[in-house]
Amino acid sequence: MTTNLRALLGPLRVLDVVHRFGGVSLAAEHLHLTVGAVSQQLKQLETLLGIEISRKDGRQVRLTEVGQILAQRAGNSFDGIEQAVQDAIARGKGTQKLRLTVMPTFAIRWLIPRLAGLYAISPSLDIEITTGASAHFDTELGNMDFVLRHGKGTWDGVVSHFIFEDAYIPVCAPRVAETLRQPEDLLQVQLLHSMMIPSAWEAWFESAGISGAPAHPGLTLANAALCYQAAIDGLGAAIAQLAYVQDDLSLGRLVCPFEHVAHTGLAYYLVCDEREIDRVPISLFRQWLETQS
């Protein structure tokens, strides 16, 4: 590391914080410095680089376009250093941290039932799973190693691992199925709706060529996993992602009363940053994913 680069590190870190917090005052509060000290660091950086990275706009100090670009790239570098330190600590302790964000039903119905197999081959993984509530779940990676995305798998900057395609079927308890003779009869039973995908029933009926209004108000629940449980308990019929209910169908807890499957042409993918694929926990998880799809 050159002397000049050593001199840059402190001011670059201040620039990163100013950019992240959107201003000098909040950055100063975060860094436990005075506003004057933060401004002085920005001026020092301008002197070292010979470029303008900030300017006054009334009583506020704003980053120039060049300053914003530099701040973003410096921030990415600091994030990489922080991640490298965390990885080193984890390796020293014999663990590998892996963070994922997925939908609740995906965690309950797909991921968690498979984790025993992952731990069997990678016992050093320290896994952290968080869930989010979004119908399309196109969340950014942020500080996550993997996130679940819904689409065609063509996102920039990430490596996409296909999990399963959208394939929706109606399901209900066997005793409810006994009352159904034709697909239109589903309009006569209570329909179970997921807040995550509120239009699923409408899409299935349209795909099946069925029109008409349901005879009952329906029951709306927070996610599909709750709908499946309500269907098992005989509260009505749910629209199910085929990949989530295969065990219930095999064991007879649920039945699919009609064979029509609605396809959207989209699928679910677990994605990771293409720059991080060689990190040990990500590499281990990717290898395991290849055996699950």
PDB file of C-alpha atoms in Angstrom:
ATOM      1  CA  MET A   1       0.000   0.000   0.000  1.00  0.00           C
ATOM      2  CA  THR A   2       1.468   3.378  -0.987  1.00  0.00           C
ATOM      3  CA  THR A   3       1.719   6.304   1.406  1.00  0.00           C
ATOM      4  CA  ASN A   4      -0.767   8.225  -0.740  1.00  0.00           C
ATOM      5  CA  LEU A   5      -3.321   5.411  -0.494  1.00  0.00           C
ATOM      6  CA  ARG A   6      -2.854   5.235   3.264  1.00  0.00           C
ATOM      7  CA  ALA A   7      -3.645   8.950   3.448  1.00  0.00           C
ATOM      8  CA  LEU A   8      -6.777   8.406   1.353  1.00  0.00           C
ATOM      9  CA  LEU A   9      -8.376   5.667   3.456  1.00  0.00           C
ATOM     10  CA  GLY A  10      -9.670   7.870   6.277  1.00  0.00           C
ATOM     11  CA  PRO A  11     -11.206  10.555   4.040  1.00  0.00           C
ATOM     12  CA  LEU A  12     -12.646   7.881   1.723  1.00  0.00           C
ATOM     13  CA  ARG A  13     -14.388   6.253   4.666  1.00  0.00           C
ATOM     14  CA  VAL A  14     -15.874   9.629   5.629  1.00  0.00           C
ATOM     15  CA  LEU A  15     -16.998  10.147   2.020  1.00  0.00           C
ATOM     16  CA  ASP A  16     -18.675   6.724   2.072  1.00  0.00           C
ATOM     17  CA  VAL A  17     -20.605   7.587   5.247  1.00  0.00           C
ATOM     18  CA  VAL A  18     -21.666  10.996   3.887  1.00  0.00           C
ATOM     19  CA  HIS A  19     -23.017   9.252   0.791  1.00  0.00           C
ATOM     20  CA  ARG A  20     -24.796   6.515   2.759  1.00  0.00           C
ATOM     21  CA  PHE A  21     -26.463   8.935   5.178  1.00  0.00           C
ATOM     22  CA  GLY A  22     -27.252  11.587   2.581  1.00  0.00           C
ATOM     23  CA  GLY A  23     -25.483  14.519   4.182  1.00  0.00           C
ATOM     24  CA  VAL A  24     -22.679  15.859   6.334  1.00  0.00           C
ATOM     25  CA  SER A  25     -24.730  16.355   9.515  1.00  0.00           C
ATOM     26  CA  LEU A  26     -26.014  12.774   9.726  1.00  0.00           C
ATOM     27  CA  ALA A  27     -22.586  11.449   8.771  1.00  0.00           C
ATOM     28  CA  ALA A  28     -20.995  13.478  11.555  1.00  0.00           C
ATOM     29  CA  GLU A  29     -23.495  12.088  14.053  1.00  0.00           C
ATOM     30  CA  HIS A  30     -22.806   8.521  12.910  1.00  0.00           C
ATOM     31  CA  LEU A  31     -19.024   9.000  13.050  1.00  0.00           C
ATOM     32  CA  HIS A  32     -19.146  10.883  16.376  1.00  0.00           C
ATOM     33  CA  LEU A  33     -17.368  13.837  14.747  1.00  0.00           C
ATOM     34  CA  THR A  34     -18.246  17.494  14.370  1.00  0.00           C
ATOM     35  CA  VAL A  35     -19.730  18.743  11.103  1.00  0.00           C
ATOM     36  CA  GLY A  36     -16.584  20.800  10.638  1.00  0.00           C
ATOM     37  CA  ALA A  37     -14.363  17.745  11.011  1.00  0.00           C
ATOM     38  CA  VAL A  38     -16.345  15.843   8.378  1.00  0.00           C
ATOM     39  CA  SER A  39     -16.191  18.799   5.982  1.00  0.00           C
ATOM     40  CA  GLN A  40     -12.446  19.032   6.581  1.00  0.00           C
ATOM     41  CA  GLN A  41     -12.030  15.362   5.643  1.00  0.00           C
ATOM     42  CA  LEU A  42     -13.864  15.986   2.374  1.00  0.00           C
ATOM     43  CA  LYS A  43     -11.645  18.981   1.648  1.00  0.00           C
ATOM     44  CA  GLN A  44      -8.552  16.904   2.418  1.00  0.00           C
ATOM     45  CA  LEU A  45      -9.731  14.261  -0.046  1.00  0.00           C
ATOM     46  CA  GLU A  46     -10.241  16.921  -2.722  1.00  0.00           C
ATOM     47  CA  THR A  47      -6.705  18.200  -2.115  1.00  0.00           C
ATOM     48  CA  LEU A  48      -5.196  14.719  -2.347  1.00  0.00           C
ATOM     49  CA  LEU A  49      -7.086  13.859  -5.539  1.00  0.00           C
ATOM     50  CA  GLY A  50      -7.108  17.271  -7.176  1.00  0.00           C
ATOM     51  CA  ILE A  51     -10.831  17.075  -8.017  1.00  0.00           C
ATOM     52  CA  GLU A  52     -14.040  18.583  -6.663  1.00  0.00           C
ATOM     53  CA  ILE A  53     -16.105  15.970  -4.826  1.00  0.00           C
ATOM     54  CA  SER A  54     -18.460  18.268  -2.889  1.00  0.00           C
ATOM     55  CA  ARG A  55     -19.871  21.761  -3.107  1.00  0.00           C
ATOM     56  CA  LYS A  56     -22.096  24.000  -1.017  1.00  0.00           C
ATOM     57  CA  ASP A  57     -25.766  24.248  -1.956  1.00  0.00           C
ATOM     58  CA  GLY A  58     -27.156  26.956   0.280  1.00  0.00           C
ATOM     59  CA  ARG A  59     -26.450  25.779   3.827  1.00  0.00           C
ATOM     60  CA  GLN A  60     -25.936  22.171   2.779  1.00  0.00           C
ATOM     61  CA  VAL A  61     -22.932  20.354   1.369  1.00  0.00           C
ATOM     62  CA  ARG A  62     -23.747  18.051  -1.545  1.00  0.00           C
ATOM     63  CA  LEU A  63     -21.563  15.551  -3.353  1.00  0.00           C
ATOM     64  CA  THR A  64     -20.786  16.224  -6.986  1.00  0.00           C
ATOM     65  CA  GLU A  65     -21.501  13.536  -9.579  1.00  0.00           C
ATOM     66  CA  VAL A  66     -17.845  12.489  -9.427  1.00  0.00           C
ATOM     67  CA  GLY A  67     -18.048  12.455  -5.637  1.00  0.00           C
ATOM     68  CA  GLN A  68     -21.119  10.218  -5.694  1.00  0.00           C
ATOM     69  CA  ILE A  69     -19.473   7.730  -8.061  1.00  0.00           C
ATOM     70  CA  LEU A  70     -16.310   7.648  -5.968  1.00  0.00           C
ATOM     71  CA  ALA A  71     -18.348   7.250  -2.769  1.00  0.00           C
ATOM     72  CA  GLN A  72     -20.327   4.341  -4.192  1.00  0.00           C
ATOM     73  CA  ARG A  73     -17.223   2.496  -5.372  1.00  0.00           C
ATOM     74  CA  ALA A  74     -15.373   3.193  -2.147  1.00  0.00           C
ATOM     75  CA  GLY A  75     -18.397   1.949  -0.200  1.00  0.00           C
ATOM     76  CA  ASN A  76     -18.426  -1.286  -2.191  1.00  0.00           C
ATOM     77  CA  SER A  77     -14.747  -1.752  -1.387  1.00  0.00           C
ATOM     78  CA  PHE A  78     -15.304  -1.161   2.326  1.00  0.00           C
ATOM     79  CA  ASP A  79     -18.194  -3.643   2.235  1.00  0.00           C
ATOM     80  CA  GLY A  80     -15.851  -6.166   0.649  1.00  0.00           C
ATOM     81  CA  ILE A  81     -13.257  -5.598   3.367  1.00  0.00           C
ATOM     82  CA  GLU A  82     -15.914  -5.998   6.064  1.00  0.00           C
ATOM     83  CA  GLN A  83     -17.118  -9.235   4.477  1.00  0.00           C
ATOM     84  CA  ALA A  84     -13.541 -10.516   4.204  1.00  0.00           C
ATOM     85  CA  VAL A  85     -13.000  -9.834   7.910  1.00  0.00           C
ATOM     86  CA  GLN A  86     -16.247 -11.616   8.812  1.00  0.00           C
ATOM     87  CA  ASP A  87     -15.240 -14.582   6.646  1.00  0.00           C
ATOM     88  CA  ALA A  88     -11.829 -14.744   8.298  1.00  0.00           C
ATOM     89  CA  ILE A  89     -13.394 -14.694  11.767  1.00  0.00           C
ATOM     90  CA  ALA A  90     -15.877 -17.373  10.747  1.00  0.00           C
ATOM     91  CA  ARG A  91     -13.130 -19.590   9.338  1.00  0.00           C
ATOM     92  CA  GLY A  92     -11.064 -19.111  12.468  1.00  0.00           C
ATOM     93  CA  LYS A  93     -14.032 -20.274  14.535  1.00  0.00           C
ATOM     94  CA  GLY A  94     -14.716 -23.177  12.180  1.00  0.00           C
ATOM     95  CA  THR A  95     -18.038 -21.756  10.920  1.00  0.00           C
ATOM     96  CA  GLN A  96     -19.207 -20.291   7.614  1.00  0.00           C
ATOM     97  CA  LYS A  97     -21.964 -17.663   7.784  1.00  0.00           C
ATOM     98  CA  LEU A  98     -24.642 -17.902   5.091  1.00  0.00           C
ATOM     99  CA  ARG A  99     -27.519 -15.407   4.926  1.00  0.00           C
ATOM    100  CA  LEU A 100     -30.690 -15.914   2.881  1.00  0.00           C
ATOM    101  CA  THR A 101     -33.903 -13.947   2.382  1.00  0.00           C
ATOM    102  CA  VAL A 102     -36.891 -15.868   1.010  1.00  0.00           C
ATOM    103  CA  MET A 103     -40.690 -15.886   1.140  1.00  0.00           C
ATOM    104  CA  PRO A 104     -42.284 -17.493   4.229  1.00  0.00           C
ATOM    105  CA  THR A 105     -43.939 -20.332   2.306  1.00  0.00           C
ATOM    106  CA  PHE A 106     -40.712 -21.092   0.447  1.00  0.00           C
ATOM    107  CA  ALA A 107     -38.869 -21.340   3.765  1.00  0.00           C
ATOM    108  CA  ILE A 108     -41.531 -23.541   5.367  1.00  0.00           C
ATOM    109  CA  ARG A 109     -42.385 -25.751   2.417  1.00  0.00           C
ATOM    110  CA  TRP A 110     -39.177 -26.027   0.390  1.00  0.00           C
ATOM    111  CA  LEU A 111     -36.024 -24.839   2.127  1.00  0.00           C
ATOM    112  CA  ILE A 112     -36.272 -25.938   5.762  1.00  0.00           C
ATOM    113  CA  PRO A 113     -37.369 -29.537   4.980  1.00  0.00           C
ATOM    114  CA  ARG A 114     -34.167 -29.909   2.917  1.00  0.00           C
ATOM    115  CA  LEU A 115     -31.685 -28.331   5.343  1.00  0.00           C
ATOM    116  CA  ALA A 116     -30.812 -31.600   7.077  1.00  0.00           C
ATOM    117  CA  GLY A 117     -29.295 -32.790   3.805  1.00  0.00           C
ATOM    118  CA  LEU A 118     -27.263 -29.590   3.509  1.00  0.00           C
ATOM    119  CA  TYR A 119     -25.955 -29.847   7.066  1.00  0.00           C
ATOM    120  CA  ALA A 120     -25.001 -33.473   6.449  1.00  0.00           C
ATOM    121  CA  ILE A 121     -22.475 -32.431   3.803  1.00  0.00           C
ATOM    122  CA  SER A 122     -21.600 -28.936   5.115  1.00  0.00           C
ATOM    123  CA  PRO A 123     -21.847 -29.014   8.933  1.00  0.00           C
ATOM    124  CA  SER A 124     -19.726 -25.845   9.303  1.00  0.00           C
ATOM    125  CA  LEU A 125     -22.379 -23.611   7.718  1.00  0.00           C
ATOM    126  CA  ASP A 126     -23.932 -21.072  10.079  1.00  0.00           C
ATOM    127  CA  ILE A 127     -27.218 -20.347   8.288  1.00  0.00           C
ATOM    128  CA  GLU A 128     -29.431 -17.312   8.878  1.00  0.00           C
ATOM    129  CA  ILE A 129     -32.828 -17.239   7.127  1.00  0.00           C
ATOM    130  CA  THR A 130     -35.052 -14.167   7.043  1.00  0.00           C
ATOM    131  CA  THR A 131     -38.393 -13.863   5.296  1.00  0.00           C
ATOM    132  CA  GLY A 132     -40.087 -11.036   3.460  1.00  0.00           C
ATOM    133  CA  ALA A 133     -43.580 -10.376   2.165  1.00  0.00           C
ATOM    134  CA  SER A 134     -43.679  -9.430  -1.498  1.00  0.00           C
ATOM    135  CA  ALA A 135     -45.822 -10.890  -4.224  1.00  0.00           C
ATOM    136  CA  HIS A 136     -42.982 -10.865  -6.746  1.00  0.00           C
ATOM    137  CA  PHE A 137     -40.088 -10.838  -4.298  1.00  0.00           C
ATOM    138  CA  ASP A 138     -37.535  -9.084  -6.490  1.00  0.00           C
ATOM    139  CA  THR A 139     -35.584  -7.841  -3.500  1.00  0.00           C
ATOM    140  CA  GLU A 140     -32.004  -6.568  -3.722  1.00  0.00           C
ATOM    141  CA  LEU A 141     -29.218  -8.659  -2.241  1.00  0.00           C
ATOM    142  CA  GLY A 142     -28.138  -6.050   0.297  1.00  0.00           C
ATOM    143  CA  ASN A 143     -26.092  -7.905   2.910  1.00  0.00           C
ATOM    144  CA  MET A 144     -27.666 -11.238   1.969  1.00  0.00           C
ATOM    145  CA  ASP A 145     -25.736 -14.020   0.257  1.00  0.00           C
ATOM    146  CA  PHE A 146     -28.830 -15.379  -1.504  1.00  0.00           C
ATOM    147  CA  VAL A 147     -32.306 -14.010  -2.130  1.00  0.00           C
ATOM    148  CA  LEU A 148     -35.333 -15.604  -3.755  1.00  0.00           C
ATOM    149  CA  ARG A 149     -36.472 -13.971  -6.987  1.00  0.00           C
ATOM    150  CA  HIS A 150     -39.482 -14.574  -9.202  1.00  0.00           C
ATOM    151  CA  GLY A 151     -39.165 -14.055 -12.941  1.00  0.00           C
ATOM    152  CA  LYS A 152     -37.266 -15.429 -15.924  1.00  0.00           C
ATOM    153  CA  GLY A 153     -33.820 -15.634 -14.339  1.00  0.00           C
ATOM    154  CA  THR A 154     -32.258 -12.904 -16.486  1.00  0.00           C
ATOM    155  CA  TRP A 155     -31.080 -10.363 -13.898  1.00  0.00           C
ATOM    156  CA  ASP A 156     -27.803  -8.471 -14.278  1.00  0.00           C
ATOM    157  CA  GLY A 157     -24.975  -8.871 -11.800  1.00  0.00           C
ATOM    158  CA  VAL A 158     -26.193 -12.105 -10.217  1.00  0.00           C
ATOM    159  CA  VAL A 159     -25.944 -15.846 -10.750  1.00  0.00           C
ATOM    160  CA  SER A 160     -29.434 -17.378 -10.857  1.00  0.00           C
ATOM    161  CA  HIS A 161     -30.181 -20.919  -9.675  1.00  0.00           C
ATOM    162  CA  PHE A 162     -33.471 -22.297 -10.993  1.00  0.00           C
ATOM    163  CA  ILE A 163     -35.615 -23.803  -8.222  1.00  0.00           C
ATOM    164  CA  PHE A 164     -39.017 -24.525  -9.774  1.00  0.00           C
ATOM    165  CA  GLU A 165     -41.456 -23.090 -12.303  1.00  0.00           C
ATOM    166  CA  ASP A 166     -44.826 -21.581 -11.515  1.00  0.00           C
ATOM    167  CA  ALA A 167     -47.347 -24.437 -11.674  1.00  0.00           C
ATOM    168  CA  TYR A 168     -50.620 -23.763  -9.854  1.00  0.00           C
ATOM    169  CA  ILE A 169     -53.262 -26.357  -9.007  1.00  0.00           C
ATOM    170  CA  PRO A 170     -56.386 -26.363  -6.806  1.00  0.00           C
ATOM    171  CA  VAL A 171     -56.119 -28.438  -3.623  1.00  0.00           C
ATOM    172  CA  CYS A 172     -58.502 -29.313  -0.816  1.00  0.00           C
ATOM    173  CA  ALA A 173     -59.140 -31.947   1.831  1.00  0.00           C
ATOM    174  CA  PRO A 174     -60.551 -35.280   0.564  1.00  0.00           C
ATOM    175  CA  ARG A 175     -63.929 -34.627   2.202  1.00  0.00           C
ATOM    176  CA  VAL A 176     -64.230 -31.298   0.383  1.00  0.00           C
ATOM    177  CA  ALA A 177     -63.271 -32.935  -2.918  1.00  0.00           C
ATOM    178  CA  GLU A 178     -66.192 -35.346  -2.543  1.00  0.00           C
ATOM    179  CA  THR A 179     -68.581 -32.418  -3.113  1.00  0.00           C
ATOM    180  CA  LEU A 180     -66.939 -31.440  -6.419  1.00  0.00           C
ATOM    181  CA  ARG A 181     -67.959 -32.928  -9.759  1.00  0.00           C
ATOM    182  CA  GLN A 182     -66.613 -30.392 -12.264  1.00  0.00           C
ATOM    183  CA  PRO A 183     -64.139 -27.462 -12.083  1.00  0.00           C
ATOM    184  CA  GLU A 184     -66.972 -24.921 -11.943  1.00  0.00           C
ATOM    185  CA  ASP A 185     -68.035 -26.448  -8.614  1.00  0.00           C
ATOM    186  CA  LEU A 186     -65.009 -24.778  -7.012  1.00  0.00           C
ATOM    187  CA  LEU A 187     -66.992 -21.542  -7.155  1.00  0.00           C
ATOM    188  CA  GLN A 188     -69.410 -23.094  -4.649  1.00  0.00           C
ATOM    189  CA  VAL A 189     -66.848 -23.813  -1.907  1.00  0.00           C
ATOM    190  CA  GLN A 190     -64.974 -21.340   0.261  1.00  0.00           C
ATOM    191  CA  LEU A 191     -61.844 -20.194  -1.578  1.00  0.00           C
ATOM    192  CA  LEU A 192     -58.650 -19.644   0.414  1.00  0.00           C
ATOM    193  CA  HIS A 193     -56.587 -16.640  -0.694  1.00  0.00           C
ATOM    194  CA  SER A 194     -52.957 -15.773   0.071  1.00  0.00           C
ATOM    195  CA  MET A 195     -52.128 -12.098   0.644  1.00  0.00           C
ATOM    196  CA  MET A 196     -48.806 -12.780  -1.088  1.00  0.00           C
ATOM    197  CA  ILE A 197     -50.508 -13.732  -4.384  1.00  0.00           C
ATOM    198  CA  PRO A 198     -54.088 -12.422  -4.083  1.00  0.00           C
ATOM    199  CA  SER A 199     -54.959 -12.962  -7.763  1.00  0.00           C
ATOM    200  CA  ALA A 200     -53.944 -16.645  -7.918  1.00  0.00           C
ATOM    201  CA  TRP A 201     -57.486 -18.006  -7.971  1.00  0.00           C
ATOM    202  CA  GLU A 202     -58.556 -15.498 -10.608  1.00  0.00           C
ATOM    203  CA  ALA A 203     -55.598 -16.513 -12.803  1.00  0.00           C
ATOM    204  CA  TRP A 204     -56.374 -20.219 -12.407  1.00  0.00           C
ATOM    205  CA  PHE A 205     -60.068 -19.797 -13.263  1.00  0.00           C
ATOM    206  CA  GLU A 206     -59.156 -17.725 -16.323  1.00  0.00           C
ATOM    207  CA  SER A 207     -56.596 -20.318 -17.409  1.00  0.00           C
ATOM    208  CA  ALA A 208     -59.219 -23.053 -17.011  1.00  0.00           C
ATOM    209  CA  GLY A 209     -61.810 -21.071 -18.970  1.00  0.00           C
ATOM    210  CA  ILE A 210     -64.143 -20.698 -15.987  1.00  0.00           C
ATOM    211  CA  SER A 211     -66.168 -17.539 -15.416  1.00  0.00           C
ATOM    212  CA  GLY A 212     -68.548 -16.528 -12.670  1.00  0.00           C
ATOM    213  CA  ALA A 213     -68.428 -15.192  -9.135  1.00  0.00           C
ATOM    214  CA  PRO A 214     -67.645 -17.317  -6.060  1.00  0.00           C
ATOM    215  CA  ALA A 215     -70.681 -18.152  -3.936  1.00  0.00           C
ATOM    216  CA  HIS A 216     -68.832 -17.427  -0.663  1.00  0.00           C
ATOM    217  CA  PRO A 217     -66.756 -14.417   0.515  1.00  0.00           C
ATOM    218  CA  GLY A 218     -63.635 -16.543   0.942  1.00  0.00           C
ATOM    219  CA  LEU A 219     -60.908 -16.608   3.577  1.00  0.00           C
ATOM    220  CA  THR A 220     -57.753 -14.511   3.132  1.00  0.00           C
ATOM    221  CA  LEU A 221     -54.564 -15.465   4.978  1.00  0.00           C
ATOM    222  CA  ALA A 222     -51.088 -13.960   5.224  1.00  0.00           C
ATOM    223  CA  ASN A 223     -49.315 -16.507   3.056  1.00  0.00           C
ATOM    224  CA  ALA A 224     -49.799 -19.692   1.073  1.00  0.00           C
ATOM    225  CA  ALA A 225     -48.525 -21.967   3.856  1.00  0.00           C
ATOM    226  CA  LEU A 226     -51.469 -20.879   6.009  1.00  0.00           C
ATOM    227  CA  CYS A 227     -53.834 -21.486   3.085  1.00  0.00           C
ATOM    228  CA  TYR A 228     -52.523 -25.035   2.700  1.00  0.00           C
ATOM    229  CA  GLN A 229     -53.059 -25.733   6.389  1.00  0.00           C
ATOM    230  CA  ALA A 230     -56.569 -24.295   6.214  1.00  0.00           C
ATOM    231  CA  ALA A 231     -57.267 -26.550   3.233  1.00  0.00           C
ATOM    232  CA  ILE A 232     -55.973 -29.593   5.129  1.00  0.00           C
ATOM    233  CA  ASP A 233     -58.353 -28.682   7.956  1.00  0.00           C
ATOM    234  CA  GLY A 234     -61.289 -28.648   5.545  1.00  0.00           C
ATOM    235  CA  LEU A 235     -61.910 -24.888   5.503  1.00  0.00           C
ATOM    236  CA  GLY A 236     -62.063 -24.687   1.724  1.00  0.00           C
ATOM    237  CA  ALA A 237     -59.972 -24.965  -1.446  1.00  0.00           C
ATOM    238  CA  ALA A 238     -56.576 -23.334  -1.977  1.00  0.00           C
ATOM    239  CA  ILE A 239     -54.526 -22.561  -5.053  1.00  0.00           C
ATOM    240  CA  ALA A 240     -51.192 -24.282  -4.536  1.00  0.00           C
ATOM    241  CA  GLN A 241     -47.740 -24.131  -6.041  1.00  0.00           C
ATOM    242  CA  LEU A 242     -47.260 -27.766  -7.044  1.00  0.00           C
ATOM    243  CA  ALA A 243     -43.732 -27.880  -5.628  1.00  0.00           C
ATOM    244  CA  TYR A 244     -45.031 -26.948  -2.174  1.00  0.00           C
ATOM    245  CA  VAL A 245     -47.749 -29.586  -1.757  1.00  0.00           C
ATOM    246  CA  GLN A 246     -46.295 -32.756  -3.267  1.00  0.00           C
ATOM    247  CA  ASP A 247     -45.826 -34.390   0.148  1.00  0.00           C
ATOM    248  CA  ASP A 248     -49.390 -33.522   1.193  1.00  0.00           C
ATOM    249  CA  LEU A 249     -50.715 -35.013  -2.043  1.00  0.00           C
ATOM    250  CA  SER A 250     -48.631 -38.172  -1.617  1.00  0.00           C
ATOM    251  CA  LEU A 251     -49.816 -38.646   1.972  1.00  0.00           C
ATOM    252  CA  GLY A 252     -53.462 -37.908   1.159  1.00  0.00           C
ATOM    253  CA  ARG A 253     -53.753 -34.849   3.378  1.00  0.00           C
ATOM    254  CA  LEU A 254     -54.677 -32.890   0.270  1.00  0.00           C
ATOM    255  CA  VAL A 255     -56.066 -33.887  -3.098  1.00  0.00           C
ATOM    256  CA  CYS A 256     -56.092 -32.122  -6.456  1.00  0.00           C
ATOM    257  CA  PRO A 257     -59.721 -32.471  -7.575  1.00  0.00           C
ATOM    258  CA  PHE A 258     -59.087 -31.373 -11.173  1.00  0.00           C
ATOM    259  CA  GLU A 259     -56.031 -31.883 -13.372  1.00  0.00           C
ATOM    260  CA  HIS A 260     -55.766 -28.439 -14.949  1.00  0.00           C
ATOM    261  CA  VAL A 261     -52.416 -26.762 -14.155  1.00  0.00           C
ATOM    262  CA  ALA A 262     -51.956 -23.012 -14.653  1.00  0.00           C
ATOM    263  CA  HIS A 263     -48.502 -22.003 -15.912  1.00  0.00           C
ATOM    264  CA  THR A 264     -47.305 -18.387 -15.868  1.00  0.00           C
ATOM    265  CA  GLY A 265     -44.075 -18.857 -17.809  1.00  0.00           C
ATOM    266  CA  LEU A 266     -42.140 -17.600 -14.774  1.00  0.00           C
ATOM    267  CA  ALA A 267     -40.124 -19.412 -12.140  1.00  0.00           C
ATOM    268  CA  TYR A 268     -38.421 -19.020  -8.765  1.00  0.00           C
ATOM    269  CA  TYR A 269     -34.670 -18.615  -8.494  1.00  0.00           C
ATOM    270  CA  LEU A 270     -32.181 -18.286  -5.671  1.00  0.00           C
ATOM    271  CA  VAL A 271     -29.649 -15.689  -6.762  1.00  0.00           C
ATOM    272  CA  CYS A 272     -26.259 -14.567  -5.476  1.00  0.00           C
ATOM    273  CA  ASP A 273     -23.815 -11.825  -6.399  1.00  0.00           C
ATOM    274  CA  GLU A 274     -21.703 -12.991  -9.349  1.00  0.00           C
ATOM    275  CA  ARG A 275     -18.639 -11.446  -7.669  1.00  0.00           C
ATOM    276  CA  GLU A 276     -19.072 -13.612  -4.565  1.00  0.00           C
ATOM    277  CA  ILE A 277     -19.408 -17.104  -6.061  1.00  0.00           C
ATOM    278  CA  ASP A 278     -15.954 -18.200  -4.857  1.00  0.00           C
ATOM    279  CA  ARG A 279     -16.642 -17.448  -1.194  1.00  0.00           C
ATOM    280  CA  VAL A 280     -16.679 -20.743   0.663  1.00  0.00           C
ATOM    281  CA  PRO A 281     -20.225 -20.643   2.141  1.00  0.00           C
ATOM    282  CA  ILE A 282     -21.717 -19.481  -1.168  1.00  0.00           C
ATOM    283  CA  SER A 283     -19.798 -22.117  -3.109  1.00  0.00           C
ATOM    284  CA  LEU A 284     -20.951 -24.865  -0.728  1.00  0.00           C
ATOM    285  CA  PHE A 285     -24.565 -23.754  -0.942  1.00  0.00           C
ATOM    286  CA  ARG A 286     -24.445 -23.513  -4.745  1.00  0.00           C
ATOM    287  CA  GLN A 287     -23.064 -27.047  -5.011  1.00  0.00           C
ATOM    288  CA  TRP A 288     -25.891 -28.302  -2.819  1.00  0.00           C
ATOM    289  CA  LEU A 289     -28.495 -26.365  -4.821  1.00  0.00           C
ATOM    290  CA  GLU A 290     -27.407 -28.170  -7.980  1.00  0.00           C
ATOM    291  CA  THR A 291     -28.556 -31.430  -6.388  1.00  0.00           C
ATOM    292  CA  GLN A 292     -31.991 -30.066  -5.432  1.00  0.00           C
ATOM    293  CA  SER A 293     -33.412 -28.559  -8.638  1.00  0.00           C
TER     294      SER A 293
END
